[in-house]
Short mmCIF file of C-alpha atoms and ligand atoms in Angstrom, two decimals:
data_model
loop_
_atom_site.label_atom_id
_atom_site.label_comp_id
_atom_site.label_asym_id
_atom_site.label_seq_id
_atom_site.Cartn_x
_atom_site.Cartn_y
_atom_site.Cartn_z
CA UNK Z 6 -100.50 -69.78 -161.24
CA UNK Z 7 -101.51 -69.55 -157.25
CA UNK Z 8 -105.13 -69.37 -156.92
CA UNK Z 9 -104.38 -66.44 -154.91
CA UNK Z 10 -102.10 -63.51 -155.34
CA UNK Z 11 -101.18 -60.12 -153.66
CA UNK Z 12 -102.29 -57.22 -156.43
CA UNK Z 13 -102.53 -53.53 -155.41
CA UNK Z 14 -106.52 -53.98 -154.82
CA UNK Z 15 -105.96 -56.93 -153.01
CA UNK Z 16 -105.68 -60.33 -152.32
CA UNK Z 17 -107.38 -61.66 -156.50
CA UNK Z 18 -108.35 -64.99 -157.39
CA UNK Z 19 -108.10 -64.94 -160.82
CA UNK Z 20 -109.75 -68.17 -161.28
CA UNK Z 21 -112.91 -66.88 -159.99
CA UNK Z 22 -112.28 -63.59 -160.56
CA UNK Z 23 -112.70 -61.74 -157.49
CA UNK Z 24 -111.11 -60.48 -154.48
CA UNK Z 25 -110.66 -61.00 -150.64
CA UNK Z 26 -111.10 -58.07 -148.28
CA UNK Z 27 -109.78 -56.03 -150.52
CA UNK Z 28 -108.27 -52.66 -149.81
CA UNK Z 29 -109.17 -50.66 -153.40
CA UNK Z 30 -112.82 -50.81 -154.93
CA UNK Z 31 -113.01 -54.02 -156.99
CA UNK Z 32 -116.07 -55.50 -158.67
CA UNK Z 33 -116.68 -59.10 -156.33
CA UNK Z 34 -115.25 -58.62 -152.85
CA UNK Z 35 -115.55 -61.81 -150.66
CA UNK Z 36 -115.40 -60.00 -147.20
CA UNK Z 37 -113.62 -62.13 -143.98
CA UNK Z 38 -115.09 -59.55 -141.48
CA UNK Z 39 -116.46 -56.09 -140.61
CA UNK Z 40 -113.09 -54.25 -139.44
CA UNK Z 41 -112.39 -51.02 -141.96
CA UNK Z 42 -109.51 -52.89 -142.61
CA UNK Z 43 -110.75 -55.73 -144.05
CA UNK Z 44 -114.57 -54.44 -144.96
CA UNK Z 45 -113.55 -51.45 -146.94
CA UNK Z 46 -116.20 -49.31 -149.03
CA UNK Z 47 -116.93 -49.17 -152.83
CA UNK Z 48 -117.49 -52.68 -154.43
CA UNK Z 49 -120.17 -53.70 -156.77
CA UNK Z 50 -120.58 -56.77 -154.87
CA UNK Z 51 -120.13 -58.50 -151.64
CA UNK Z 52 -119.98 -61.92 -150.03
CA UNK Z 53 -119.88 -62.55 -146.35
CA UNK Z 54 -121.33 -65.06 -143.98
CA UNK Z 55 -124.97 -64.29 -142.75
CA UNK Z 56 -123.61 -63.95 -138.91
CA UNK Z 57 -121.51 -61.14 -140.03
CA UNK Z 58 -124.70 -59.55 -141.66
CA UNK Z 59 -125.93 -56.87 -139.34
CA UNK Z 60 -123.02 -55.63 -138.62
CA UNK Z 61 -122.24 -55.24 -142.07
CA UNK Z 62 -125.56 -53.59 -142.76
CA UNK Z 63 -124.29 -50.77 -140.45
CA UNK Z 64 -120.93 -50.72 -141.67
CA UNK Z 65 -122.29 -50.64 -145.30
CA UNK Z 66 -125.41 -49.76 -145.90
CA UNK Z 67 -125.98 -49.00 -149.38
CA UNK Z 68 -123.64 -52.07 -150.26
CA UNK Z 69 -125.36 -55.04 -153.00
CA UNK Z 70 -124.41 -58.03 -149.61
CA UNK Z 71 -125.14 -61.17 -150.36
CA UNK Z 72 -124.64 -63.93 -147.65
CA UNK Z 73 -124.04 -67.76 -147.09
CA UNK Z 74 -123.94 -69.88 -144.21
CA UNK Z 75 -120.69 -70.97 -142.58
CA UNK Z 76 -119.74 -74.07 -144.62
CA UNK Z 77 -122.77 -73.48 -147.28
CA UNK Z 78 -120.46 -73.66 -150.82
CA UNK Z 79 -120.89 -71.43 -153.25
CA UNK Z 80 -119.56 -71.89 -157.09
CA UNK Z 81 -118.04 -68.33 -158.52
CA UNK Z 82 -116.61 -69.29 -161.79
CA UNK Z 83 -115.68 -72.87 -161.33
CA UNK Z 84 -113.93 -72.12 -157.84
CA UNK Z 85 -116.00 -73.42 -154.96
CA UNK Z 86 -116.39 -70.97 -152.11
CA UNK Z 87 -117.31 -71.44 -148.59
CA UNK Z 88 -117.01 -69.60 -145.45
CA UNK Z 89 -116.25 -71.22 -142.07
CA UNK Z 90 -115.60 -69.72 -138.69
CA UNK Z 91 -112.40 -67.24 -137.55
CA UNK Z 92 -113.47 -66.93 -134.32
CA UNK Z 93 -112.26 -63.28 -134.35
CA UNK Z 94 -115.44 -61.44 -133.64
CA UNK Z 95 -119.19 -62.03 -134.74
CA UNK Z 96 -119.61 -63.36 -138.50
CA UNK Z 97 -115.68 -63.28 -138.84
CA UNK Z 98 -114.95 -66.09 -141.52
CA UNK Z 99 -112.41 -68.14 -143.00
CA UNK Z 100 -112.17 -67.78 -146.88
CA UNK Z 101 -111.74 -71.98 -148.52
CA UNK Z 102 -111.26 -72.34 -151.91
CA UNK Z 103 -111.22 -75.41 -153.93
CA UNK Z 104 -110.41 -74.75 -158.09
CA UNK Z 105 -108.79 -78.29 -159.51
CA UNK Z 106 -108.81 -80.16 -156.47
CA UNK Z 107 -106.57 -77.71 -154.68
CA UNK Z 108 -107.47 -76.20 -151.99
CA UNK Z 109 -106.41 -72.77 -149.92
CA UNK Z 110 -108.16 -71.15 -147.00
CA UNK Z 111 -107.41 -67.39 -146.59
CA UNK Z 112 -107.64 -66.87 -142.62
CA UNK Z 113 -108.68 -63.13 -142.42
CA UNK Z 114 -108.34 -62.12 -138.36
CA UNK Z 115 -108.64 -64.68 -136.01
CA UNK Z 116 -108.14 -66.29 -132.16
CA UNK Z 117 -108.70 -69.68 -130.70
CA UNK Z 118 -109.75 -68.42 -127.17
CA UNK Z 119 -113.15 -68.83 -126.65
CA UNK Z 120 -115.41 -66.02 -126.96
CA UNK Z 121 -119.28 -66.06 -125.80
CA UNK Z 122 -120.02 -63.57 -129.00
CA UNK Z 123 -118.83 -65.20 -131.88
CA UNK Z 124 -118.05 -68.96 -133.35
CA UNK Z 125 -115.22 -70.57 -132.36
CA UNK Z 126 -112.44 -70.66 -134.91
CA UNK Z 127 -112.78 -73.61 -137.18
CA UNK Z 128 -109.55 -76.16 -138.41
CA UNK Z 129 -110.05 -76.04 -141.74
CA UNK Z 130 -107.41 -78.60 -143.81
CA UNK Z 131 -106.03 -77.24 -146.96
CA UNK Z 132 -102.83 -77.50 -149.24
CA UNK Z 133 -101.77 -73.33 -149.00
CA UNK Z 134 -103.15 -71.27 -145.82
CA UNK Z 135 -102.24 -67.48 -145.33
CA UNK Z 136 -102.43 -66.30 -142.59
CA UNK Z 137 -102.52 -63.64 -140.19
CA UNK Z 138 -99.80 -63.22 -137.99
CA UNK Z 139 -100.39 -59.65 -135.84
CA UNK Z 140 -99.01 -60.68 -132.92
CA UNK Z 141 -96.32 -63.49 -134.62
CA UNK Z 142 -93.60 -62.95 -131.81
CA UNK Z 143 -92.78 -65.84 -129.32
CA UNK Z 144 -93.36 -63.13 -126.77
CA UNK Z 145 -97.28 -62.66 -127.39
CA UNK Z 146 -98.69 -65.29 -125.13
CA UNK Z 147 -102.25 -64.53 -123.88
CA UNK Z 148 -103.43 -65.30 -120.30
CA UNK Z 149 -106.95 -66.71 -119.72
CA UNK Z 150 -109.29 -64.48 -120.49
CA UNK Z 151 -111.44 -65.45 -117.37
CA UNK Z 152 -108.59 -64.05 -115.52
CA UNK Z 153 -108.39 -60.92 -117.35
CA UNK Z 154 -112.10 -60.31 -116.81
CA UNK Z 155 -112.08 -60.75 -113.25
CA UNK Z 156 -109.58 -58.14 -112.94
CA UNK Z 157 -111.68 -55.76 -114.85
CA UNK Z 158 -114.49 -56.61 -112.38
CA UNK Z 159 -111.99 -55.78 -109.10
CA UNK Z 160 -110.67 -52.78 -111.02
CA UNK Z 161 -114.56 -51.41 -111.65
CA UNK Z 162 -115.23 -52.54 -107.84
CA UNK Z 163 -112.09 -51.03 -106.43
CA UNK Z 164 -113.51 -47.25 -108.26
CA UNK Z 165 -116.58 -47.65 -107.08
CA UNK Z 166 -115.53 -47.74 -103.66
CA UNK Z 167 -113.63 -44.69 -104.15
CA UNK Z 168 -116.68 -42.98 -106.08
CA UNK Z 169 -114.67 -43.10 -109.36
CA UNK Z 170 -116.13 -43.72 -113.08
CA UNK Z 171 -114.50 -47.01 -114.67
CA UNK Z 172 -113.83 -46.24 -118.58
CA UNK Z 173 -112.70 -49.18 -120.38
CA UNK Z 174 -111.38 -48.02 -124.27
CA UNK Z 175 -112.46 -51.23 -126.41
CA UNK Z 176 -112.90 -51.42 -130.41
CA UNK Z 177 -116.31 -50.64 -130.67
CA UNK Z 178 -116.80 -54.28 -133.33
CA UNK Z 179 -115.79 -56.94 -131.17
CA UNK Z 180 -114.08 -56.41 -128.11
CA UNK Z 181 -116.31 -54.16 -126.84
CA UNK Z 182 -119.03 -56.98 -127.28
CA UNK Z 183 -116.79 -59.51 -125.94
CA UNK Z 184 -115.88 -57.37 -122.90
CA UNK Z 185 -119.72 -56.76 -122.26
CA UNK Z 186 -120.62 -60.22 -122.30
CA UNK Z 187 -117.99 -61.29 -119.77
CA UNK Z 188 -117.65 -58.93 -117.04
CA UNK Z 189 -120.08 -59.24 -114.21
CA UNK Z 190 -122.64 -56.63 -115.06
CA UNK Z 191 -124.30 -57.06 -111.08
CA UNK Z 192 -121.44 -54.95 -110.33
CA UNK Z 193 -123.53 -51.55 -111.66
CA UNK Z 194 -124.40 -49.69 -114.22
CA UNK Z 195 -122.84 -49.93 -117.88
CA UNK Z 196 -122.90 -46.82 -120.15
CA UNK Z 197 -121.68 -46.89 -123.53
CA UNK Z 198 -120.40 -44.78 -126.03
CA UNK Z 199 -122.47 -44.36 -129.26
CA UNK Z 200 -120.41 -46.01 -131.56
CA UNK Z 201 -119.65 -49.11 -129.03
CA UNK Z 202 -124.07 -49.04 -128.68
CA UNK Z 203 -124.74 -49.06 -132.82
CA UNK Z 204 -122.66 -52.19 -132.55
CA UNK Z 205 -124.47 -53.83 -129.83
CA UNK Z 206 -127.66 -53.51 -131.47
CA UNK Z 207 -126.21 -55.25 -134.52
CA UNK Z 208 -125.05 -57.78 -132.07
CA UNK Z 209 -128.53 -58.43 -130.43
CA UNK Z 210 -130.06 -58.37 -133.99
CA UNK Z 211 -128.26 -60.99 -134.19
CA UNK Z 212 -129.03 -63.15 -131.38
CA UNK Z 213 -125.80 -62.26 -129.09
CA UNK Z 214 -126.78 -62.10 -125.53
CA UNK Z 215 -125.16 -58.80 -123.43
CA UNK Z 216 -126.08 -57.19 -120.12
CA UNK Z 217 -128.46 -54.34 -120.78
CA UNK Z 218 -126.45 -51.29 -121.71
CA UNK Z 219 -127.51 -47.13 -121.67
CA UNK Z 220 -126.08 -44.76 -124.45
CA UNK Z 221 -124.28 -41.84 -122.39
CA UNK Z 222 -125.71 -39.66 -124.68
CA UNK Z 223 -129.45 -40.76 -123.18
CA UNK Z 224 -128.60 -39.34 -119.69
CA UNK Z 225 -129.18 -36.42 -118.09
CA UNK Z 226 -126.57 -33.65 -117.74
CA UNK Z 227 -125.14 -34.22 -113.94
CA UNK Z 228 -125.42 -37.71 -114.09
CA UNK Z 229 -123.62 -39.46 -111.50
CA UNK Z 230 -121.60 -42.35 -112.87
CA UNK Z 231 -119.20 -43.10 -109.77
CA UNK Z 232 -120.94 -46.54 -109.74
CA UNK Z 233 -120.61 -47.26 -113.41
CA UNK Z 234 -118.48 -49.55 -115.90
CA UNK Z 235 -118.03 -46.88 -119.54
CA UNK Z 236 -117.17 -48.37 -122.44
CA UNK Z 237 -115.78 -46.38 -124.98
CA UNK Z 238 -113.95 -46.75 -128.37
CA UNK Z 239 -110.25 -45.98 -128.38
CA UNK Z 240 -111.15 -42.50 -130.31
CA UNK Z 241 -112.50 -41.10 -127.09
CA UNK Z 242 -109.73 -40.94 -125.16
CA UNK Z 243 -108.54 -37.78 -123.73
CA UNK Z 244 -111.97 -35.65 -125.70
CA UNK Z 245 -114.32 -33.80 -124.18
CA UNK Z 246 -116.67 -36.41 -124.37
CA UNK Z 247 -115.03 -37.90 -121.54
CA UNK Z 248 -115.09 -34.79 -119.28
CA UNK Z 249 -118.79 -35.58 -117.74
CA UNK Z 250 -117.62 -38.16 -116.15
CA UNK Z 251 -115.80 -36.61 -113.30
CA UNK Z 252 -113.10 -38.62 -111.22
CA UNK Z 253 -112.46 -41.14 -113.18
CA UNK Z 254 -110.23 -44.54 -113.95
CA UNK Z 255 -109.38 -45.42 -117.32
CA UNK Z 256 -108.63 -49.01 -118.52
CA UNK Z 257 -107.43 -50.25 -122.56
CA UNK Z 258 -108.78 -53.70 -123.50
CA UNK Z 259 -105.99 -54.66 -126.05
CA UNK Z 260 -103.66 -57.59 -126.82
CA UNK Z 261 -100.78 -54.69 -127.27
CA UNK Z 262 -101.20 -53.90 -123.41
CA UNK Z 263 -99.17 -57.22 -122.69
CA UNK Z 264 -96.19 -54.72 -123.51
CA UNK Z 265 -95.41 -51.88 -120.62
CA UNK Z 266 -93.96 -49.51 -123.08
CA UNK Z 267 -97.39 -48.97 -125.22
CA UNK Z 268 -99.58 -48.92 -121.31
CA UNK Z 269 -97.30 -46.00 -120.87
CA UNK Z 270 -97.51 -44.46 -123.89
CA UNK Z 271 -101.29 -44.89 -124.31
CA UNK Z 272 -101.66 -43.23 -120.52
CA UNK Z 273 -104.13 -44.58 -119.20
CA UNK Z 274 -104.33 -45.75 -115.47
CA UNK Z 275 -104.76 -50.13 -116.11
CA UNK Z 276 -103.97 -51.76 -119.16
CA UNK Z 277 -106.09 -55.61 -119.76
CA UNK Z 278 -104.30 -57.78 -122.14
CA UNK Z 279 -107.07 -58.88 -123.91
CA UNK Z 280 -106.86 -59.77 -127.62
CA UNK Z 281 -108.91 -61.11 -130.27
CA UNK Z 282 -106.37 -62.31 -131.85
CA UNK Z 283 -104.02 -65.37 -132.00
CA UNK Z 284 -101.26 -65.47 -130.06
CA UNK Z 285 -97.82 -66.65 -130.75
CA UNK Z 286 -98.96 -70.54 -129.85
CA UNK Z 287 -102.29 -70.43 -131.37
CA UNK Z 288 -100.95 -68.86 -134.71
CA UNK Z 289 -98.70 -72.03 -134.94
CA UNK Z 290 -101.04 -74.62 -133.66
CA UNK Z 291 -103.82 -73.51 -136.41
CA UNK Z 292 -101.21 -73.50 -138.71
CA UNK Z 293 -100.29 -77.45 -137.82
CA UNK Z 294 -104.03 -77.95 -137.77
CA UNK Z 295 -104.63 -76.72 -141.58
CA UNK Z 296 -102.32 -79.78 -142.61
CA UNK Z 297 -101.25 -77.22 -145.18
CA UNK Z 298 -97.29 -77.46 -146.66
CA UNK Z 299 -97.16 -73.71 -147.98
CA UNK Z 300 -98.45 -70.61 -145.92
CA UNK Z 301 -98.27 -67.44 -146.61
CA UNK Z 302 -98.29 -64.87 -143.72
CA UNK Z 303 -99.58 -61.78 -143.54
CA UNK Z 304 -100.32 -58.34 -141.35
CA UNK Z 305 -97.54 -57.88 -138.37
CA UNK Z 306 -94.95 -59.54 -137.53
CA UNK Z 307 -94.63 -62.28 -141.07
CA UNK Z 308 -90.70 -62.22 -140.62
CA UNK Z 309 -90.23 -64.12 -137.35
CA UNK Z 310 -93.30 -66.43 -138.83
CA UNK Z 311 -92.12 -66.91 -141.89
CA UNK Z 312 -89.17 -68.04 -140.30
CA UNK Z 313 -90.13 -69.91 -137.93
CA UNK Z 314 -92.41 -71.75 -140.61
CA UNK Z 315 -89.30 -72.31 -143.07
CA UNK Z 316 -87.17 -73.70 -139.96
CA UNK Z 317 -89.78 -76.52 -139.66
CA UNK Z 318 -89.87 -77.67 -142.49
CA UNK Z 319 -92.76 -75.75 -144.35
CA UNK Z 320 -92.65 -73.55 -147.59
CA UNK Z 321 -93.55 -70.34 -145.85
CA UNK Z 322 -93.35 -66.48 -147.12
CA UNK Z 323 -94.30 -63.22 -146.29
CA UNK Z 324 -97.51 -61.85 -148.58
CA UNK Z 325 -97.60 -57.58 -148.45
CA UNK Z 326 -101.79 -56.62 -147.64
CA UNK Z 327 -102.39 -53.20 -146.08
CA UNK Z 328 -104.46 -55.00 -143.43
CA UNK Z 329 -104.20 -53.17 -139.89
CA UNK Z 330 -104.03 -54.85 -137.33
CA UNK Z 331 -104.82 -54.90 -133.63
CA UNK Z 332 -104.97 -50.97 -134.05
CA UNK Z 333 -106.87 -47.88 -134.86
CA UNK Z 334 -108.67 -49.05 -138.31
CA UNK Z 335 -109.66 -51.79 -136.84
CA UNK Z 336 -112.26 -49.39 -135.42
CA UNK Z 337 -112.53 -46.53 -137.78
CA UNK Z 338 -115.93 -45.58 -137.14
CA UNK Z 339 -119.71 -46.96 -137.48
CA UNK Z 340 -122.36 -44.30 -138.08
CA UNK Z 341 -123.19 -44.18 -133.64
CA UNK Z 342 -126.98 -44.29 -134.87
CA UNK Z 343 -127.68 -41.14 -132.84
CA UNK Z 344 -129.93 -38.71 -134.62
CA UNK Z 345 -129.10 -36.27 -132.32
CA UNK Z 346 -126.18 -34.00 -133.09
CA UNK Z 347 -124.16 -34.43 -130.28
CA UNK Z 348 -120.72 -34.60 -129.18
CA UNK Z 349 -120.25 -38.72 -129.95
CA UNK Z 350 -121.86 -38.39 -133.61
CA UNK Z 351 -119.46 -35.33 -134.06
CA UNK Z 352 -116.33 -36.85 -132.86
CA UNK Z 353 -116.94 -40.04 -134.70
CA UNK Z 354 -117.75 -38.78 -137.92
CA UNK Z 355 -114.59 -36.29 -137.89
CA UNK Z 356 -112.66 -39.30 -137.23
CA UNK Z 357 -113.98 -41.63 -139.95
CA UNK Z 358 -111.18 -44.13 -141.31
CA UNK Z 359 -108.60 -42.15 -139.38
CA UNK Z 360 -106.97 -43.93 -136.62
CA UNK Z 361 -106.31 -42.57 -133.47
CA UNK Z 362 -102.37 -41.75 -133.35
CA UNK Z 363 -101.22 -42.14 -130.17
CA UNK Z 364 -99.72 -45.05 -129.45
CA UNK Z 365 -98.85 -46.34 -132.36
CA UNK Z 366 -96.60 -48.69 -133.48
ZN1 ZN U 3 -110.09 -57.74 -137.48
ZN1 ZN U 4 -106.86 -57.70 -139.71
#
């Protein structure tokens, strides 16, 4: 018997009876990180590391959380559990377990580019890793991020000299933070959307330095924001949310704008290939680093993986989750935190575990 299988809740490990990220409400869900895809409402119990905490709190509220520290082991049923860095955004965790001296470490979402708002992704050496493979095509191959984030600094420069608004559309867990933290924030102002804010407060909760940020919703009607840097989930795009802005640029932060086709098809004016997710070389040189001689691959593209895996040697297959992706539920809504009922708290509750459709794959 694997110590973990693919059931229609979830990934189950019936030795310790209970459940990774799973997808249907279960009684013990060990959760990798706060996406909706992978932190999904209704079980009696969760696990999750203690950096992923406040953003879980918002996520979750009324959920029973329990937490551990990255590489504190827990015993559930005679399987030891511990949780050790993805990488992927704040509190994001690897999933090892040991049951029998075997051991298999369940990846959840992760990258091996640094990122100043979350702990770098951890090698952790087991017998069976699955893994993620969203962007598992030879093409996906990301550039430095330093380089990325000085374009988003010329692009915000280059508006203001024209008296144009910068939006930048960015998951509201994660990139958003990520973006925040690296672009150079003497350039002007930065406004954010309510649901991108609710997560930056979990991230300074939780020690995460970013530039001081003002909720759009906080400023007065007839604002001018030809100076500013916006950043806005996804969701926002194209509603009348957007429409106080005036002239304006908009930007996508996404590992899918390395492809022209979906820039064009999500219209907007610059597309940054920024992911926070492995690429093509970092999905197999995590894999090497795992030692482990039987992977199973998940979200994405598993085929090409899979193959790629099995062509070198390694007993690799494809496992079915219902795990998202680099795409809308990755940023189906947090509550924005706004008491006041207006247009951001509207739009995102409406759209609440609905991704946005356009552009999608
Ligand atoms: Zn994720
Ligand atoms: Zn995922």
């Amino acid at each position: 018997m694997p110590l973990v299988i693919s059931t229609p809740a979830g990934l189950y490990c019936e030795a310790g009876d209970f459940h990774i990220d799973p997808w249907r409400p279960v009684s013990r869900a060990v959760i990798t990180h706060g996406h909706g895809d992978h932190a999904s409402w209704g079980h009696e119990h969760y696990l999750a590391s203690r950096a992923s905490e406040q953003v879980l709190r918002r996520r979750l509220p009324e959920a029973a959380l329990q937490t551990i520290e990255y590489g504190e082991p827990l015993d559930i049923n005679g399987v030891r559990v511990s949780l050790h860095p993805a990488g992927h955004v704040l509190g994001s965790a690897q999933v090892r377990l040991e049951h029998r001296g075997e051991v298999w470490v369940v990846s959840g979402d992760y990258k091996l580019q640094p990122d100043p708002t979350c702990a770098p992704f951890e090698p952790v050496r087991c017998d069976t890793f699955i893994t993620e493979s969203t962007f598992g095509l030879p093409i996906y191959r990301w550039r430095d991020p330093r380089d990325v984030f000085a374009e988003v600094d010329a692009w915000w420069r280059a508006n203001q000299a024209v008296d144009r608004a910068s939006v930048v559309y960015a998951y509201a867990l994660g990139k958003a933070q990520r973006l925040l933290s690296s672009v150079d924030a003497s350039i002007g102002p930065i406004y954010t959307h309510g649901a991108v804010e609710a997560l930056n407060e979990a991230y300074r909760a939780s020690g995460v330095a970013l530039p001081p940020t003002q909720r759009v919703a906080e400023l007065p009607k007839g604002h001018d924001y030809s100076r500013a840097l916006i950043v806005a989930p996804p969701s926002a795009q194209g509603t009348p949310w957007m429409r106080r802005f005036g002239d304006l640029a908009d930007g996508f932060a996404s590992g899918w704008m390395q492809i022209r086709g979906v820039r064009r098809r999500k219209a907007v004016d610059r597309g940054f290939a920024l992911s926070d997710h492995a690429d093509w070389p970092s999905l197999l040189s995590a894999i090497a680093a795992t030692g482990a001689q039987h992977v199973y691959v998940t979200h994405g593209y598993s085929d090409p993986l899979v193959r790629w895996l099995c062509e070198h040697g390694l007993d690799a297959q494809a496992l079915k989750t219902e795990y998202a992706g680099e795409e809308g539920s990755e940023d189906s809504s947090f509550p924005t935190g706004d008491s006041r009922n207006d247009r951001e708290s509207i739009l995102d509750e409406s759209q609440n575990g609905s991704p946005p459709s356009r552009g999608r794959r």
